[in-house]
Amino acid sequence: MCTVSYARVESTVARRRVRSPAVVLGTGTAVLGRSLLAPLLGPFRETLSMNAATAGGALTVFVFLSAVTHYPAGRITDDLTHQTVLMGSIGSLVLGAGVLATTTTVAQFVVGVIVFAIGIGLFMPVAIVHLSALFTERRGRIFGINSGAAQLGG
């Protein structure tokens, strides 16, 4: 006997149509932002009169933080909801990108790099959890689409 209502199925399909493209586009955009950081170090150094050691240190902090925050992202997702962590990570990505786009000092640049790195570190694992929850069947297909977006991003 099937206990799933037609309205519930329609609601699930509607959520998939809205949320999955947003997560897939978020993945591609986050990876694109990460890929653009290193090539933009030259212009940042010139504009901010930043020395090579500071620029390299900021890039090292970026890579380290984005990697280290993967584990807490999973842990936090287990304690909260994946939607909550996903929205927080997107907020961090947007804020970090905004700070980097408008930076006028070395300190602002470093803060932007840190906030953006934390956003990427939180976003990537939570995006997979979120897509898993949306697509209980045919997960491989959505993971392939999400992975393709990451490859297109960078």
Tab-separated table of C-alpha atoms in Angstrom:
chain	number	residue	atom	x	y	z
A	1	MET	CA	0.000	0.000	0.000
A	2	CYS	CA	1.420	3.389	-1.033
A	3	THR	CA	1.139	6.122	1.577
A	4	VAL	CA	2.810	8.934	-0.367
A	5	SER	CA	0.336	11.596	-1.443
A	6	TYR	CA	0.295	13.168	-4.868
A	7	ALA	CA	0.787	16.631	-3.286
A	8	ARG	CA	3.966	15.425	-1.533
A	9	VAL	CA	5.371	14.034	-4.785
A	10	GLU	CA	4.584	17.318	-6.563
A	11	SER	CA	6.254	19.277	-3.746
A	12	THR	CA	9.396	17.127	-3.986
A	13	VAL	CA	9.594	17.564	-7.756
A	14	ALA	CA	9.149	21.342	-7.411
A	15	ARG	CA	11.943	21.511	-4.801
A	16	ARG	CA	14.253	19.573	-7.096
A	17	ARG	CA	13.561	21.919	-9.994
A	18	VAL	CA	14.473	24.955	-7.913
A	19	ARG	CA	17.175	23.723	-5.538
A	20	SER	CA	19.271	21.390	-7.664
A	21	PRO	CA	20.139	23.967	-10.367
A	22	ALA	CA	20.969	26.480	-7.625
A	23	VAL	CA	23.342	24.044	-5.921
A	24	VAL	CA	24.929	22.954	-9.222
A	25	LEU	CA	25.425	26.592	-10.305
A	26	GLY	CA	26.778	27.378	-6.839
A	27	THR	CA	29.330	24.591	-7.209
A	28	GLY	CA	30.492	25.869	-10.582
A	29	THR	CA	30.652	29.448	-9.357
A	30	ALA	CA	32.534	28.555	-6.157
A	31	VAL	CA	35.105	26.560	-8.090
A	32	LEU	CA	35.442	29.367	-10.649
A	33	GLY	CA	36.076	31.849	-7.828
A	34	ARG	CA	38.693	29.541	-6.333
A	35	SER	CA	40.348	29.117	-9.717
A	36	LEU	CA	40.462	32.857	-10.369
A	37	LEU	CA	42.153	33.763	-7.093
A	38	ALA	CA	45.692	32.702	-8.047
A	39	PRO	CA	45.717	34.444	-11.467
A	40	LEU	CA	44.364	37.622	-9.854
A	41	LEU	CA	47.148	37.786	-7.272
A	42	GLY	CA	49.268	39.885	-9.643
A	43	PRO	CA	46.659	42.632	-10.045
A	44	PHE	CA	45.884	42.493	-6.308
A	45	ARG	CA	49.602	42.859	-5.504
A	46	GLU	CA	49.947	45.864	-7.818
A	47	THR	CA	46.783	47.583	-6.641
A	48	LEU	CA	47.406	47.016	-2.934
A	49	SER	CA	51.221	47.329	-3.056
A	50	MET	CA	51.383	43.872	-1.491
A	51	ASN	CA	54.663	41.977	-1.289
A	52	ALA	CA	55.028	38.439	-2.647
A	53	ALA	CA	55.250	36.867	0.813
A	54	THR	CA	51.915	38.333	1.907
A	55	ALA	CA	50.214	37.313	-1.344
A	56	GLY	CA	51.631	33.792	-1.111
A	57	GLY	CA	50.708	33.572	2.562
A	58	ALA	CA	47.132	34.623	1.813
A	59	LEU	CA	46.873	31.999	-0.925
A	60	THR	CA	48.290	29.351	1.433
A	61	VAL	CA	45.760	30.317	4.120
A	62	PHE	CA	43.016	30.108	1.498
A	63	VAL	CA	43.938	26.563	0.434
A	64	PHE	CA	44.435	25.431	4.035
A	65	LEU	CA	41.140	26.866	5.330
A	66	SER	CA	39.078	25.594	2.426
A	67	ALA	CA	40.453	22.084	3.019
A	68	VAL	CA	40.265	22.120	6.825
A	69	THR	CA	36.653	23.298	6.937
A	70	HIS	CA	35.388	20.253	5.003
A	71	TYR	CA	35.255	18.072	8.131
A	72	PRO	CA	33.441	20.603	10.326
A	73	ALA	CA	30.995	21.179	7.472
A	74	GLY	CA	29.962	17.552	7.599
A	75	ARG	CA	29.839	17.556	11.363
A	76	ILE	CA	27.778	20.759	11.524
A	77	THR	CA	25.435	19.383	8.859
A	78	ASP	CA	24.845	16.315	11.027
A	79	ASP	CA	23.936	18.574	13.971
A	80	LEU	CA	21.902	21.184	12.054
A	81	THR	CA	20.099	20.840	8.756
A	82	HIS	CA	21.943	20.770	5.469
A	83	GLN	CA	19.787	23.672	4.261
A	84	THR	CA	20.990	25.846	7.152
A	85	VAL	CA	24.655	25.109	6.537
A	86	LEU	CA	24.205	25.473	2.781
A	87	MET	CA	22.694	28.938	3.173
A	88	GLY	CA	25.421	29.959	5.624
A	89	SER	CA	28.132	28.786	3.255
A	90	ILE	CA	26.566	30.633	0.336
A	91	GLY	CA	26.415	33.744	2.504
A	92	SER	CA	30.095	33.342	3.319
A	93	LEU	CA	30.946	32.903	-0.373
A	94	VAL	CA	29.008	36.007	-1.361
A	95	LEU	CA	30.452	38.077	1.485
A	96	GLY	CA	34.017	36.914	0.761
A	97	ALA	CA	33.664	37.601	-2.958
A	98	GLY	CA	32.193	41.022	-2.191
A	99	VAL	CA	35.075	41.897	0.117
A	100	LEU	CA	37.613	40.721	-2.470
A	101	ALA	CA	35.906	42.675	-5.245
A	102	THR	CA	35.926	45.918	-3.254
A	103	THR	CA	39.157	45.559	-1.300
A	104	THR	CA	41.342	48.624	-0.896
A	105	THR	CA	43.784	47.376	1.747
A	106	VAL	CA	45.873	44.293	2.359
A	107	ALA	CA	43.926	43.584	5.551
A	108	GLN	CA	40.630	43.631	3.634
A	109	PHE	CA	42.145	41.294	1.048
A	110	VAL	CA	43.197	38.801	3.732
A	111	VAL	CA	39.763	38.974	5.396
A	112	GLY	CA	38.080	38.407	2.017
A	113	VAL	CA	40.301	35.414	1.310
A	114	ILE	CA	39.550	33.904	4.736
A	115	VAL	CA	35.772	34.395	4.469
A	116	PHE	CA	35.697	33.044	0.896
A	117	ALA	CA	37.807	30.007	1.885
A	118	ILE	CA	35.492	29.168	4.763
A	119	GLY	CA	32.518	29.466	2.410
A	120	ILE	CA	34.031	27.045	-0.093
A	121	GLY	CA	35.072	24.631	2.629
A	122	LEU	CA	31.547	24.561	4.034
A	123	PHE	CA	29.738	24.591	0.689
A	124	MET	CA	31.316	21.686	-1.171
A	125	PRO	CA	30.500	18.797	1.209
A	126	VAL	CA	27.100	20.211	2.155
A	127	ALA	CA	26.132	20.572	-1.514
A	128	ILE	CA	26.620	16.814	-1.940
A	129	VAL	CA	24.531	16.081	1.168
A	130	HIS	CA	21.810	18.403	-0.080
A	131	LEU	CA	21.719	16.831	-3.534
A	132	SER	CA	21.651	13.363	-1.923
A	133	ALA	CA	18.590	14.374	0.078
A	134	LEU	CA	16.823	15.749	-3.000
A	135	PHE	CA	17.616	12.784	-5.233
A	136	THR	CA	17.152	9.580	-3.287
A	137	GLU	CA	16.987	7.708	-6.567
A	138	ARG	CA	19.337	8.431	-9.471
A	139	ARG	CA	21.949	10.091	-7.248
A	140	GLY	CA	24.687	9.226	-9.694
A	141	ARG	CA	23.094	11.412	-12.344
A	142	ILE	CA	22.921	14.522	-10.146
A	143	PHE	CA	26.423	13.910	-8.797
A	144	GLY	CA	27.676	13.713	-12.377
A	145	ILE	CA	25.965	16.990	-13.239
A	146	ASN	CA	27.382	18.641	-10.112
A	147	SER	CA	30.870	17.302	-10.845
A	148	GLY	CA	30.588	18.595	-14.405
A	149	ALA	CA	29.705	22.044	-13.086
A	150	ALA	CA	32.797	21.924	-10.877
A	151	GLN	CA	34.949	20.983	-13.871
A	152	LEU	CA	33.462	23.806	-15.956
A	153	GLY	CA	34.107	26.215	-13.091
A	154	GLY	CA	37.751	25.509	-12.941
